[in-house]
């Protein structure tokens, strides 16, 4: 939502996100952007990423994990590495 509104601010924490009550416009933006996101278990995410790679005949994928904390971001990358059987 921050990008949609042109807001340059820190990513909200999980607690802040849980307390957030979206407006009708916010919900419309979220639904519009949802197809561009990949979330789920590590296996589900890996499956969707591989499907995108195949769909676009890509040689590589770039992952950007948007989280409020470095620890959560690092854990996301660790889980992806495990899902793709990559050495950590």
Coordinates of C-alpha atoms in Angstrom, one line a residue, residues 9-85:
X9 CA 8.4 4.9 5.1
X10 CA 9.7 1.9 6.9
X11 CA 7.9 -1.4 6.4
X12 CA 5.4 -2.0 9.2
X13 CA 6.1 -4.7 11.8
X14 CA 3.8 -7.7 11.9
X15 CA 2.1 -6.2 15.0
X16 CA 1.5 -2.9 13.1
X17 CA 0.2 -4.8 10.1
X18 CA -2.2 -6.9 12.3
X19 CA -3.6 -3.7 13.9
X20 CA -4.1 -2.0 10.5
X21 CA -7.7 -1.6 9.3
X22 CA -7.8 -1.2 5.5
X23 CA -10.2 1.2 3.9
X24 CA -12.3 0.0 0.9
X25 CA -9.7 1.7 -1.4
X26 CA -6.9 -0.2 0.4
X27 CA -8.7 -3.5 -0.1
X28 CA -9.1 -2.7 -3.8
X29 CA -5.4 -2.0 -4.1
X30 CA -4.5 -5.2 -2.2
X31 CA -6.7 -7.3 -4.5
X32 CA -5.2 -5.7 -7.6
X33 CA -1.7 -6.4 -6.4
X34 CA -2.3 -9.9 -5.0
X35 CA -1.5 -11.7 -8.3
X36 CA 2.0 -10.1 -8.3
X37 CA 2.8 -11.6 -4.9
X38 CA 4.0 -15.1 -4.0
X39 CA 3.4 -16.3 -0.5
X40 CA 2.9 -19.6 1.2
X41 CA 4.9 -22.5 2.5
X42 CA 8.5 -22.7 1.1
X43 CA 7.4 -25.6 -1.2
X44 CA 4.4 -23.6 -2.5
X45 CA 6.6 -20.5 -3.1
X46 CA 9.2 -22.6 -4.9
X47 CA 6.6 -24.2 -7.1
X48 CA 5.1 -20.8 -8.1
X49 CA 8.6 -19.4 -8.7
X50 CA 9.5 -22.3 -11.0
X51 CA 6.2 -21.9 -12.9
X52 CA 7.0 -18.2 -13.5
X53 CA 10.5 -19.1 -14.6
X54 CA 9.1 -21.6 -17.1
X55 CA 6.3 -19.3 -18.2
X56 CA 8.8 -16.5 -19.1
X57 CA 11.7 -18.9 -20.1
X58 CA 13.8 -17.1 -17.6
X59 CA 17.4 -18.1 -16.8
X60 CA 17.2 -16.8 -13.3
X61 CA 14.9 -15.3 -10.7
X62 CA 15.4 -12.4 -8.4
X63 CA 13.8 -12.6 -5.0
X64 CA 12.9 -9.5 -2.9
X65 CA 11.5 -10.3 0.5
X66 CA 9.8 -7.2 2.0
X67 CA 9.8 -7.5 5.8
X68 CA 10.2 -5.1 8.7
X69 CA 13.1 -7.0 10.2
X70 CA 16.4 -8.3 8.9
X71 CA 16.0 -11.6 10.9
X72 CA 12.7 -12.3 9.1
X73 CA 14.2 -11.5 5.7
X74 CA 17.1 -13.8 6.3
X75 CA 14.8 -16.6 7.4
X76 CA 12.8 -16.2 4.2
X77 CA 15.9 -16.6 2.2
X78 CA 17.0 -19.6 4.3
X79 CA 13.7 -21.3 3.7
X80 CA 13.8 -20.6 0.0
X81 CA 17.4 -22.1 -0.2
X82 CA 16.1 -25.2 1.6
X83 CA 13.1 -25.5 -0.8
X84 CA 15.5 -25.3 -3.8
X85 CA 18.0 -27.7 -2.2

